[in-house]
mmCIF file of C-alpha atoms in Angstrom:
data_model
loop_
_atom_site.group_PDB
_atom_site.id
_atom_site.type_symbol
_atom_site.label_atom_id
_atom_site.label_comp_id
_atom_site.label_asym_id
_atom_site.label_seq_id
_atom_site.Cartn_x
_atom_site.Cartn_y
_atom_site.Cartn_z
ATOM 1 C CA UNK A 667 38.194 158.829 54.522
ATOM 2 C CA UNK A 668 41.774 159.684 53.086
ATOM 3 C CA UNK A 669 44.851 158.749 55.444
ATOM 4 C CA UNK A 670 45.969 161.181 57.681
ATOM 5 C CA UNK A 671 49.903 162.400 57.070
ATOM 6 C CA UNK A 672 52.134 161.246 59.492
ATOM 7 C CA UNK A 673 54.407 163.667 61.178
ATOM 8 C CA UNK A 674 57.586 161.628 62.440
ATOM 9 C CA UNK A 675 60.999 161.401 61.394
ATOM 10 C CA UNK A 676 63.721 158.351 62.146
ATOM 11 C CA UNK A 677 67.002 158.971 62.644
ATOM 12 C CA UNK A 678 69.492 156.737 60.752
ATOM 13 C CA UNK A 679 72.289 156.977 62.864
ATOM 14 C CA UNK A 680 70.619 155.401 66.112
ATOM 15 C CA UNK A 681 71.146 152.076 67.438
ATOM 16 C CA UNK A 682 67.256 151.585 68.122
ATOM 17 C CA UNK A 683 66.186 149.542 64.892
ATOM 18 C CA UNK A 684 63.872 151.578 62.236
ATOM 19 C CA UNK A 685 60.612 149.544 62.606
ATOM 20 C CA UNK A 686 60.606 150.621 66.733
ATOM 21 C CA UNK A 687 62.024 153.687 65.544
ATOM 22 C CA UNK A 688 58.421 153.677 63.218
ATOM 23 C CA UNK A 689 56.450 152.327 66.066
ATOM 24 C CA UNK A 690 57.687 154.988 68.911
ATOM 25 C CA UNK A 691 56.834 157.806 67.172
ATOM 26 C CA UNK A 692 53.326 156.812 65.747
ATOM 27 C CA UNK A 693 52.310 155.244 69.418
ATOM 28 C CA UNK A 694 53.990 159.020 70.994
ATOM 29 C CA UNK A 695 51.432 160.568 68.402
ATOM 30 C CA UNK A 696 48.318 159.023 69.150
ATOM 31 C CA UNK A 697 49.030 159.578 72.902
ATOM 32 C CA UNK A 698 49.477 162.779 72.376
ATOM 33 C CA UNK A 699 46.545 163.224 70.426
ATOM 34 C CA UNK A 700 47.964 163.587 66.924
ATOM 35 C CA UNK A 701 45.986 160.869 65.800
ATOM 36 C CA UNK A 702 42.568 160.233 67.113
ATOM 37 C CA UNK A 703 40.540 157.134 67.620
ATOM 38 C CA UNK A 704 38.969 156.090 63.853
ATOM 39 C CA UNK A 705 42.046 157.749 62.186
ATOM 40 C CA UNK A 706 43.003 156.218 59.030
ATOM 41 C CA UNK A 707 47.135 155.926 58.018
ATOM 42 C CA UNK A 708 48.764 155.178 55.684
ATOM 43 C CA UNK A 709 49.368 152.007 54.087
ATOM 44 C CA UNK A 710 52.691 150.671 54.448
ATOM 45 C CA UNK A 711 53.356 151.212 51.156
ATOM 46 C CA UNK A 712 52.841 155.038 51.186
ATOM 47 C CA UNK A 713 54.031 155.478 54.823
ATOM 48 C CA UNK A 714 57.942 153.410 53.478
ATOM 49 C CA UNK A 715 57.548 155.760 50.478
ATOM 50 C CA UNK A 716 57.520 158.811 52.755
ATOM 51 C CA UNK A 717 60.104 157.653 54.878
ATOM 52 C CA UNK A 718 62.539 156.576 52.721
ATOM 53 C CA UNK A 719 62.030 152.877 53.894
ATOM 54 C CA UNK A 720 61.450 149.493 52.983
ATOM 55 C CA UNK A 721 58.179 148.757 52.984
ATOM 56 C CA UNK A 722 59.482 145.792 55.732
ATOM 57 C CA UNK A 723 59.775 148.529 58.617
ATOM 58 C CA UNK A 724 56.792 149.803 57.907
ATOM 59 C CA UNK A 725 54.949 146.724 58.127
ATOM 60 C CA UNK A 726 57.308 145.459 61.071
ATOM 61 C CA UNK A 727 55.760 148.298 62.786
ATOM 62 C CA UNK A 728 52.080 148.454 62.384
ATOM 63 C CA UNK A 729 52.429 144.680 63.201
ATOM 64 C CA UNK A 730 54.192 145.849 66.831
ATOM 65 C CA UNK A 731 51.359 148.616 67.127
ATOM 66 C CA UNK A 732 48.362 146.263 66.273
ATOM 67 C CA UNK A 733 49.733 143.758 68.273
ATOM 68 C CA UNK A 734 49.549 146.294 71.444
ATOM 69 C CA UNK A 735 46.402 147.061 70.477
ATOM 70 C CA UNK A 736 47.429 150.922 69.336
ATOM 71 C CA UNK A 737 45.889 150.217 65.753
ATOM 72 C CA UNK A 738 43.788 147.858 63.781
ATOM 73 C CA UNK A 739 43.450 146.853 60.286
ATOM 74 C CA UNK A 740 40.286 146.367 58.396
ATOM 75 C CA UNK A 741 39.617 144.406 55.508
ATOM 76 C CA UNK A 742 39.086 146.200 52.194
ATOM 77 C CA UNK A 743 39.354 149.706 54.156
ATOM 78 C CA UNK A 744 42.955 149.950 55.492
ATOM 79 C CA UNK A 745 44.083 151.050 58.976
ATOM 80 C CA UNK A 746 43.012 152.816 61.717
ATOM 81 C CA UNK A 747 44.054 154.124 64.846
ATOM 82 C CA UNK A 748 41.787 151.569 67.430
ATOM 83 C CA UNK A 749 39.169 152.188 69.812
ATOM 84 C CA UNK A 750 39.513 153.228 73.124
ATOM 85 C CA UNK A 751 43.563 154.267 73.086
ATOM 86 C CA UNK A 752 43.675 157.404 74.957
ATOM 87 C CA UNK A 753 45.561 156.215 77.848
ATOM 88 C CA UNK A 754 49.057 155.963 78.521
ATOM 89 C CA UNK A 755 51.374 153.285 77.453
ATOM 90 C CA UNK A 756 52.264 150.627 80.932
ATOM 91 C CA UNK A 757 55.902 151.018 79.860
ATOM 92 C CA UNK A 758 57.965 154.142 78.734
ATOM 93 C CA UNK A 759 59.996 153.980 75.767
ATOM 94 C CA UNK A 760 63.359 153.647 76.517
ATOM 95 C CA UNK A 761 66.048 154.399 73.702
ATOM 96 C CA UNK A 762 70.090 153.028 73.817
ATOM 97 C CA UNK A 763 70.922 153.294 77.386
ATOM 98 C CA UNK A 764 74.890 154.866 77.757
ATOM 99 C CA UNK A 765 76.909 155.177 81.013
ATOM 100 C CA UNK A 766 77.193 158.363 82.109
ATOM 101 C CA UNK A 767 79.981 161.039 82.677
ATOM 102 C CA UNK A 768 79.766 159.545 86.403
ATOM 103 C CA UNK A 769 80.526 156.401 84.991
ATOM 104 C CA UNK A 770 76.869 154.743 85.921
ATOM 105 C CA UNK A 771 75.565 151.752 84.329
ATOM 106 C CA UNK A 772 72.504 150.501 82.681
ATOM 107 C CA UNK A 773 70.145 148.795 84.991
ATOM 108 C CA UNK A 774 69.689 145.326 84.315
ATOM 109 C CA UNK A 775 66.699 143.239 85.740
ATOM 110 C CA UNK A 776 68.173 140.313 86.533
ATOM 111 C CA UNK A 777 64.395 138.340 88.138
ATOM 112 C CA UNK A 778 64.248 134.696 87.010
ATOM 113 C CA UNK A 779 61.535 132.738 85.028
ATOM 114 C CA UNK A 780 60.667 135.906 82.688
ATOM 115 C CA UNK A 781 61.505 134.795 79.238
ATOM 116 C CA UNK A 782 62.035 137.228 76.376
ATOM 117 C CA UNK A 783 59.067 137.611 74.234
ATOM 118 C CA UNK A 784 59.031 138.045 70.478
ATOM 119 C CA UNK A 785 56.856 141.425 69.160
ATOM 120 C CA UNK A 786 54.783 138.750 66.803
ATOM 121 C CA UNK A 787 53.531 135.682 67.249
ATOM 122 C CA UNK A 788 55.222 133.363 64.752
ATOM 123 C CA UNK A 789 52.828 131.628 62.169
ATOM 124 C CA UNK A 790 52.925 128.262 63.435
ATOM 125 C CA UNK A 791 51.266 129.943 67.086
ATOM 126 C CA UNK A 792 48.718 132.209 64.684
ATOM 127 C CA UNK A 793 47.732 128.782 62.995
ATOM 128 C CA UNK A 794 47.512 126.960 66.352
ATOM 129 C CA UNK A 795 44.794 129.510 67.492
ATOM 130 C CA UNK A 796 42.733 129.683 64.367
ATOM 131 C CA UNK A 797 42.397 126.336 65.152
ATOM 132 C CA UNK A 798 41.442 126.449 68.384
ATOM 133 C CA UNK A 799 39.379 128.893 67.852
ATOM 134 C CA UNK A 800 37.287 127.106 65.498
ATOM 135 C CA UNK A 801 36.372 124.228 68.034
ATOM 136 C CA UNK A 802 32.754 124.221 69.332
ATOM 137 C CA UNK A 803 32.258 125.237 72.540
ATOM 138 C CA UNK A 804 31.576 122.622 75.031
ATOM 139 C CA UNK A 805 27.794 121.272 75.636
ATOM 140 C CA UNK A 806 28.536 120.321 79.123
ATOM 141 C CA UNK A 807 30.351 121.015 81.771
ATOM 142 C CA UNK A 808 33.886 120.066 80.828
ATOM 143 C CA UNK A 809 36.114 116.687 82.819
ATOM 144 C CA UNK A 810 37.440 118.413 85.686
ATOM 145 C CA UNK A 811 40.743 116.753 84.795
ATOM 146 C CA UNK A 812 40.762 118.673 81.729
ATOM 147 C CA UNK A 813 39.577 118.055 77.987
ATOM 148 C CA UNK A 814 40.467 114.579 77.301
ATOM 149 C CA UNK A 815 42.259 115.930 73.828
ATOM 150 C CA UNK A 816 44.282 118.264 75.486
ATOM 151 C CA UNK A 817 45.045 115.432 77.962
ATOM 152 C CA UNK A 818 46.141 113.316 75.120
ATOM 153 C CA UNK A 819 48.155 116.252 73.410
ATOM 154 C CA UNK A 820 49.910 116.377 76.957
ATOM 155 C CA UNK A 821 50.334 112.730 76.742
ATOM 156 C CA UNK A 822 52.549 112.804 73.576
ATOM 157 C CA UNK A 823 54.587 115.874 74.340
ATOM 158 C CA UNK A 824 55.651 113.357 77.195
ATOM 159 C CA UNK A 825 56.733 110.737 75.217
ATOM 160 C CA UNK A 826 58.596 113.496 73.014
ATOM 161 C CA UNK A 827 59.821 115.466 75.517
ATOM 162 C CA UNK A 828 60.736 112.967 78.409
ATOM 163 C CA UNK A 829 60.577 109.161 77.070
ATOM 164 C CA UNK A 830 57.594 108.877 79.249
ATOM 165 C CA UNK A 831 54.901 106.291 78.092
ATOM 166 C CA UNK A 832 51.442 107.397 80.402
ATOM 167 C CA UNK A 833 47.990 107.428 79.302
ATOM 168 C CA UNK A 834 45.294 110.348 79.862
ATOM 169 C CA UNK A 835 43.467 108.902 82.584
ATOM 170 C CA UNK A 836 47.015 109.746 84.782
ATOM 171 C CA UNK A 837 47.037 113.522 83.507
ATOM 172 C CA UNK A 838 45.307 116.511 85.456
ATOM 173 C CA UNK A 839 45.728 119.782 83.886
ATOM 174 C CA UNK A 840 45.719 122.488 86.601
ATOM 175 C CA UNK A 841 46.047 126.048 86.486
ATOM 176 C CA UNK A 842 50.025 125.841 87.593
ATOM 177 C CA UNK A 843 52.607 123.934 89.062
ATOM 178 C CA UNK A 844 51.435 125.859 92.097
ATOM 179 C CA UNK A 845 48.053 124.848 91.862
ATOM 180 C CA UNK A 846 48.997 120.810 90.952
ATOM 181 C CA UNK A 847 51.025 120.909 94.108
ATOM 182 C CA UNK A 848 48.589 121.826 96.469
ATOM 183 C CA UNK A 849 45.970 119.052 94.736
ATOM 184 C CA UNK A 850 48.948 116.483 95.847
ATOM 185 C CA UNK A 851 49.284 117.630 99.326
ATOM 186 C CA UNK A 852 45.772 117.350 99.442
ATOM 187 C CA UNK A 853 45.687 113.768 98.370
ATOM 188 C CA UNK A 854 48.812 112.654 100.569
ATOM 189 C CA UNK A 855 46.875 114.414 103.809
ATOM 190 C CA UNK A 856 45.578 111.650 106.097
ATOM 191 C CA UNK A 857 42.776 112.358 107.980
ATOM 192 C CA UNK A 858 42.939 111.540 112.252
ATOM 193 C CA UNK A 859 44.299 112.852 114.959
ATOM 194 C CA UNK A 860 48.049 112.215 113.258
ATOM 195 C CA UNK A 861 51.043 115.282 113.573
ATOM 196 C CA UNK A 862 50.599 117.633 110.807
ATOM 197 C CA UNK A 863 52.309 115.985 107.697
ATOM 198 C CA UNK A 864 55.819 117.342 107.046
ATOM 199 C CA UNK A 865 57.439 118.448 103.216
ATOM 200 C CA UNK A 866 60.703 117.891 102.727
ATOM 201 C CA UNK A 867 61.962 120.724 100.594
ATOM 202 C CA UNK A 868 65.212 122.167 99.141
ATOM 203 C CA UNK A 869 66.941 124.716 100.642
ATOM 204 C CA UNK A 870 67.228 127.153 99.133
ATOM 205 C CA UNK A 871 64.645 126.412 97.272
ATOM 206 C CA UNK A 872 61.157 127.647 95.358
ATOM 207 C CA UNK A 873 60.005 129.751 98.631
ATOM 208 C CA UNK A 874 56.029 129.959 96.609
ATOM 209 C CA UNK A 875 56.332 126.040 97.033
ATOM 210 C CA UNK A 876 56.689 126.510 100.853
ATOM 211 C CA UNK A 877 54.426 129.018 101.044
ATOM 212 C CA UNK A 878 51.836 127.021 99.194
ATOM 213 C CA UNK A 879 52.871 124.224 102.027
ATOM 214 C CA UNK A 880 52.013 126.314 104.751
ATOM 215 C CA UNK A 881 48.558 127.483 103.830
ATOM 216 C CA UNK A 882 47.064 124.275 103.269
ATOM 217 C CA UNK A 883 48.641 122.828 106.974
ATOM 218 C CA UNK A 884 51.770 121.110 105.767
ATOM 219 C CA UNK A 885 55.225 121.793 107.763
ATOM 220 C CA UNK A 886 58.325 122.174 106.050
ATOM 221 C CA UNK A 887 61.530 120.396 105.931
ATOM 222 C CA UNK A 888 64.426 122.296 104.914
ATOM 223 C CA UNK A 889 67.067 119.845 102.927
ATOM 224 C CA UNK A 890 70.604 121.322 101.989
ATOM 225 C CA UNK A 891 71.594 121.553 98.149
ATOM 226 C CA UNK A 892 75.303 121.284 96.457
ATOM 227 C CA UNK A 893 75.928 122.060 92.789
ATOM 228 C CA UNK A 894 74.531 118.359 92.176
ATOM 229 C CA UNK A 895 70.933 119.502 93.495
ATOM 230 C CA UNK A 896 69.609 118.661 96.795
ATOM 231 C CA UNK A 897 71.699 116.253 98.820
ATOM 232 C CA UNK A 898 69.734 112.841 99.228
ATOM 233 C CA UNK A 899 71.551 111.916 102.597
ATOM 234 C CA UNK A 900 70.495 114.351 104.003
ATOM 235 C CA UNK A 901 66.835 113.033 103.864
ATOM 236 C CA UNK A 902 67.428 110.476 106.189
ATOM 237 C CA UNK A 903 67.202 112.888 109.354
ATOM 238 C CA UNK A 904 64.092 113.938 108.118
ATOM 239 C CA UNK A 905 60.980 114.030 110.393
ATOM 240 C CA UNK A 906 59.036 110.339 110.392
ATOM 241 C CA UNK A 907 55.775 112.738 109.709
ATOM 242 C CA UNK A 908 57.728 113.298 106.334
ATOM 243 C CA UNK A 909 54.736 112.385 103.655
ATOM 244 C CA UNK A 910 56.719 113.701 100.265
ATOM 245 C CA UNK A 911 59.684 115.431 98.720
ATOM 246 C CA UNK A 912 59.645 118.112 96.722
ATOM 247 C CA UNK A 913 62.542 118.729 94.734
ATOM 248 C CA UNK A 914 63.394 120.303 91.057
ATOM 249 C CA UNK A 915 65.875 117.795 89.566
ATOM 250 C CA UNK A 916 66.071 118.761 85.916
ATOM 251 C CA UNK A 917 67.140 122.310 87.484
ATOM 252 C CA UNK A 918 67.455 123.212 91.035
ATOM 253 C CA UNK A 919 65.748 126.450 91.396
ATOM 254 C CA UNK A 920 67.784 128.957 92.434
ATOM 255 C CA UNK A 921 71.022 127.674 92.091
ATOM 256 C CA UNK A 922 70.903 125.795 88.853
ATOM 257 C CA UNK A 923 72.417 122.246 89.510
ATOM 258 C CA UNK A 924 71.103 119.109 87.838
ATOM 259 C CA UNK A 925 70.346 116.217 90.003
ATOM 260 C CA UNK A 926 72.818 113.321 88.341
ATOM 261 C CA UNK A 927 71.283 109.096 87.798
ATOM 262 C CA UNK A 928 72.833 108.190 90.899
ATOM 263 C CA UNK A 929 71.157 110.626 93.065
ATOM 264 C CA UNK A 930 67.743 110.151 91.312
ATOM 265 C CA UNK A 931 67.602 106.242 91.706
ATOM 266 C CA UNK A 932 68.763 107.492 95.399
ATOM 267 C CA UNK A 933 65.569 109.519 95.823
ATOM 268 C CA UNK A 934 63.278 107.047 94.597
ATOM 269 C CA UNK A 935 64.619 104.284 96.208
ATOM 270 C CA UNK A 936 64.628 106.562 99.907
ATOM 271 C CA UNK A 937 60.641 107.083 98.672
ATOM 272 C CA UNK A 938 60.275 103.227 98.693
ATOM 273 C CA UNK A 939 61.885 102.530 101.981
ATOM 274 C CA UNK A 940 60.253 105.252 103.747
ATOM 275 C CA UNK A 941 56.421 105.336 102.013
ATOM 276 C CA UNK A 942 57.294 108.482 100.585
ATOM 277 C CA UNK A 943 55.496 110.540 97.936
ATOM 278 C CA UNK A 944 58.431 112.249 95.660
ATOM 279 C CA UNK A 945 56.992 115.705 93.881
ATOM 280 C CA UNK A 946 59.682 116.480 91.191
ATOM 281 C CA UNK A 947 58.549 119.613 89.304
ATOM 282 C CA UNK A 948 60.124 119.281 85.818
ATOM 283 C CA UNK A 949 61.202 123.479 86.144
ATOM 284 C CA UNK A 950 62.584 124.839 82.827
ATOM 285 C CA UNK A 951 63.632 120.450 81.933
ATOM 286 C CA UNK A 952 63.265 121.515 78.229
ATOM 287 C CA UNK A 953 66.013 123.772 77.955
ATOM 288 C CA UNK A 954 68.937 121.685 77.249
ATOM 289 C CA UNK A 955 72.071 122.772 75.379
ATOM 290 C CA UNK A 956 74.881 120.998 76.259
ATOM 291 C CA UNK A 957 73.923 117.543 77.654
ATOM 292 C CA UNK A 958 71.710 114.486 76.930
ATOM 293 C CA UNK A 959 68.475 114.648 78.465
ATOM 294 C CA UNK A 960 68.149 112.731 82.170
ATOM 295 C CA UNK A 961 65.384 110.826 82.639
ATOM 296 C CA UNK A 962 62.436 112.355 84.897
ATOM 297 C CA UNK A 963 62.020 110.572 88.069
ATOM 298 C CA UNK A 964 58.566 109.766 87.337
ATOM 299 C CA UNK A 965 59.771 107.798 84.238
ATOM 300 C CA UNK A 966 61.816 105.772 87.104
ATOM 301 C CA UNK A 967 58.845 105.044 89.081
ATOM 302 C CA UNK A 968 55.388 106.193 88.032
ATOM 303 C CA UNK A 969 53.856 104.916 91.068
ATOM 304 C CA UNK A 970 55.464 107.055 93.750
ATOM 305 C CA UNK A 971 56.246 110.371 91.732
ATOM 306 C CA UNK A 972 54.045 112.960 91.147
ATOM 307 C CA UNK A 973 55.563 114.989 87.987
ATOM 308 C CA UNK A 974 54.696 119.178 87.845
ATOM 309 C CA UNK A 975 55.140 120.158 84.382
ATOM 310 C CA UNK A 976 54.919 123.490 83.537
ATOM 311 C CA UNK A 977 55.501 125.120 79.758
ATOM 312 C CA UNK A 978 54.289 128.239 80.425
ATOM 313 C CA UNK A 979 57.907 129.848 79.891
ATOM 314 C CA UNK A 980 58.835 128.326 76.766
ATOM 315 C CA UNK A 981 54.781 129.495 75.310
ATOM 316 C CA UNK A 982 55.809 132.853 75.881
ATOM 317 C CA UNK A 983 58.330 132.329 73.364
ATOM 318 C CA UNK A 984 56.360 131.707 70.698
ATOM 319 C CA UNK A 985 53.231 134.086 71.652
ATOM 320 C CA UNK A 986 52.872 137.510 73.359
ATOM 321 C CA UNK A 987 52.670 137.250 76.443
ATOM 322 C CA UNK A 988 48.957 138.715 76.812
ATOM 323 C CA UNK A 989 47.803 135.459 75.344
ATOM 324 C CA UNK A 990 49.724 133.766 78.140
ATOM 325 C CA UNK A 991 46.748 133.824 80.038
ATOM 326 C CA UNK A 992 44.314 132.526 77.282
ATOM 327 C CA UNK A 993 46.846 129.278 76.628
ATOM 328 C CA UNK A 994 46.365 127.967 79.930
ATOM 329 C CA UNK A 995 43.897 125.913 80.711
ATOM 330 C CA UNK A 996 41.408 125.772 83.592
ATOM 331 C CA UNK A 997 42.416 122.974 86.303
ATOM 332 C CA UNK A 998 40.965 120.179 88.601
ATOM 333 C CA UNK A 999 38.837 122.118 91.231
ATOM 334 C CA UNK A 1000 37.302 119.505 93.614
ATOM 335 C CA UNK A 1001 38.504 115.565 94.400
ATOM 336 C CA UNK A 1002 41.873 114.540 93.626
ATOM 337 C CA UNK A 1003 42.767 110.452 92.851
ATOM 338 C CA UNK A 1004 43.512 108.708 95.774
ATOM 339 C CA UNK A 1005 47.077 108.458 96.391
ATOM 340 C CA UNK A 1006 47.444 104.797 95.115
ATOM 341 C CA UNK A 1007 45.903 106.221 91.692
ATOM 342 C CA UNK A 1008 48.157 109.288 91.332
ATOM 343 C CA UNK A 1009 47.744 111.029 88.622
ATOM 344 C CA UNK A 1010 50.292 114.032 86.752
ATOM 345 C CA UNK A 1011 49.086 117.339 87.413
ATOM 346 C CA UNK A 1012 50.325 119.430 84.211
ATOM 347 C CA UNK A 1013 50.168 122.596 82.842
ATOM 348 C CA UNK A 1014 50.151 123.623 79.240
ATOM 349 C CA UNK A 1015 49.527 125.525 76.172
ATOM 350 C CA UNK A 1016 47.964 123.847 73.338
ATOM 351 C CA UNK A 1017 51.509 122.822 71.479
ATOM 352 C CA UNK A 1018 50.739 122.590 67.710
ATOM 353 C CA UNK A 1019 53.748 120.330 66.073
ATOM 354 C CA UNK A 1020 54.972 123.192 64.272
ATOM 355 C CA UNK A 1021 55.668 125.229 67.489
ATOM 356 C CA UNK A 1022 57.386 122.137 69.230
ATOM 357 C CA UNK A 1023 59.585 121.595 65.875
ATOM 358 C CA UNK A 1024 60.477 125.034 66.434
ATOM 359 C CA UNK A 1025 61.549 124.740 69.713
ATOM 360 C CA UNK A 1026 63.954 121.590 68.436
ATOM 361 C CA UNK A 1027 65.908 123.911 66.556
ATOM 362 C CA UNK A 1028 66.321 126.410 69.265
ATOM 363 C CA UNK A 1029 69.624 126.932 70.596
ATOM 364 C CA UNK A 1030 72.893 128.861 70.889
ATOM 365 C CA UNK A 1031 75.447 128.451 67.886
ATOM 366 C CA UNK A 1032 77.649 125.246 68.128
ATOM 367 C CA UNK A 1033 74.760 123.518 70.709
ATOM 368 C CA UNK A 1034 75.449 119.776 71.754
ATOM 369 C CA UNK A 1035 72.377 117.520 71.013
ATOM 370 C CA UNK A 1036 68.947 117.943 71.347
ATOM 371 C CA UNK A 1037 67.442 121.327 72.842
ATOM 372 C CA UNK A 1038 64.011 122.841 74.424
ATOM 373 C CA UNK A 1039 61.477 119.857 73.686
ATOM 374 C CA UNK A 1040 63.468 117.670 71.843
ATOM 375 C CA UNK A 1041 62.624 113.953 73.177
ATOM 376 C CA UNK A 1042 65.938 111.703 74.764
#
């Protein structure tokens, strides 16, 4: 079959790069039926001739396209427009947004915890799936605290990332930081005829934590925050049917502050005194730009802090974001340790030592020390 001629033109003077310029108007023509389902284009060669390109764009975007699934390549033959791609694109193309004559502005979406994602994966994430990929599938059914490799991975990203010496037997890989903290408040529940068990919680605060609370019997707590995180005096007018803490130290969601030494050795030592359970989940603790790592709390006492971790932002980095799904792991369904055996309930991607290299060397021009998962 000989390639079909494509019928687009780019316009030089835009602001919207060439390859998305490429993309746009080969994803517009297949939508609109230009190009049908088994079509073959050009190769990137041919299609940069015609255009007047570098053969870069033009391979920049068939990448974007097969990426979204638009077009596929096949060895020996060339490309093709995909299967099954008659329907609409989820998202409109947008060009270079101007202010108007009224003097209106671009919208900006301005929701946290949505990290910009790359068109490609890089080649360390690629090489990190082919890997993956490869492994035999599991004879049995698999430890519900998760694959003891993948517990051990997790194991030394902790020592990298937070100067935390644990062992697998004290890791749980869940489905989310939502998902490890209800496991917790599970295990901290006594049974009897005793008030229901109160969670002390910053305020504000994570509101999905509290709601997460709530639906598995817990009252909340609500403890004040200052731009040094949540305010550890305040925990002493607490409820006595206070069972844990939950609190994000490295940075206080949604205000930002970093819970200094002082107030950390404060907040373990209040979990002592009172027979306290501390929850600390370690949200967004590997981006750091411009100061020296603190240590986690459950580096300052293993034994009565249960540590969240959660990587799912800084994956989505290095991966589209429709793998997100496929990185994470399945968690710990049934019977949690007792609370005198506490273990860490994480959640992760499978981090291949080229991707967490990567991340070292991410960071804004002129960055202080170490950054994303560097270790202290």
């Amino acid at each position: 079959m000989s390639p079909r001629a494509v019928p687009l033109t780019i316009d030089r003077a835009s602001a919207r790069p060439l390859p998305q310029q490429v993309a746009d108007a080969l994803r517009r023509a297949i939508v609109d039926g230009v190009f049908v389902t088994g079509d073959r284009l050009p190769s990137t060669r041919a299609l940069a001739a015609e255009l007047q390109v570098s053969r870069g764009v033009a391979h920049h975007a068939y990448d974007q396209l097969a990426a979204e699934g638009w077009i596929e390549g096949r060895t020996g033959s060339g490309t093709y427009v995909a299967a099954e791609v008659s329907v609409v694109p989820r998202t409109a193309l947008v060009g270079p947004t101007t202010p108007t004559d009224d003097g209106d502005l671009p919208t900006l979406a301005l929701r946290p915890g949505i990290p910009w994602t790359p068109p490609r994966a890089s080649a360390a994430w690629r090489r990190a799936w082919r890997i993956a990929g490869s492994e035999p599938a599991p004879h049995d059914y698999p430890d519900p605290a998760g694959p003891l490799a993948l517990r051990r991975s997790i194991c030394a990203l902790l020592a990298r990332a937070r100067g935390m010496t644990v062992g697998p037997e004290r890791v749980v890989v869940t489905t989310g930081a939502v998902h490890g903290l209800t496991l917790a408040l599970a295990a901290l529940r006594r049974s009897g005829p005793d008030p229901k068990p109160v969670l002390a919680v910053e305020a504000p605060g994570y509101r999905v934590a509290v709601s997460a609370a709530l639906a598995v019997g817990w009252e909340v707590h609500d403890i004040p925050v200052d731009q040094g995180g949540v305010v550890v005096d305040a925990l002493r007018a607490a409820p006595d049917s206070t069972r844990a803490v939950y609190v994000t130290p490295s940075h206080q969601y949604p205000t930002g502050g970093m819970l200094d030494v002082g107030r950390r050795a404060a907040l373990v030592a209040y979990a002592r005194d009172t027979d306290t359970v501390v929850i600390e989940d370690d949200y967004d603790s590997e981006y750091r730009y411009d100061v020296a790592p603190l240590p986690a709390l459950a580096q300052l006492d293993a034994d009565r802090v249960v540590l969240l971790g959660n990587h799912r932002e800084d994956s989505r980095r290095g991966c589209p974001a429709r793998l997100d799904g496929a990185a994470r792991t399945s968690g710990r369904a049934g019977s949690v340790p007792p609370v005198g055996r506490r273990r860490l309930p994480v959640d992760t991607p499978l981090h291949g030592d080229g991707v967490v290299a990567r991340r070292r060397r991410v960071g804004p021009p002129g960055a202080r020390g170490p950054s994303s998962l560097s270790g202290p």
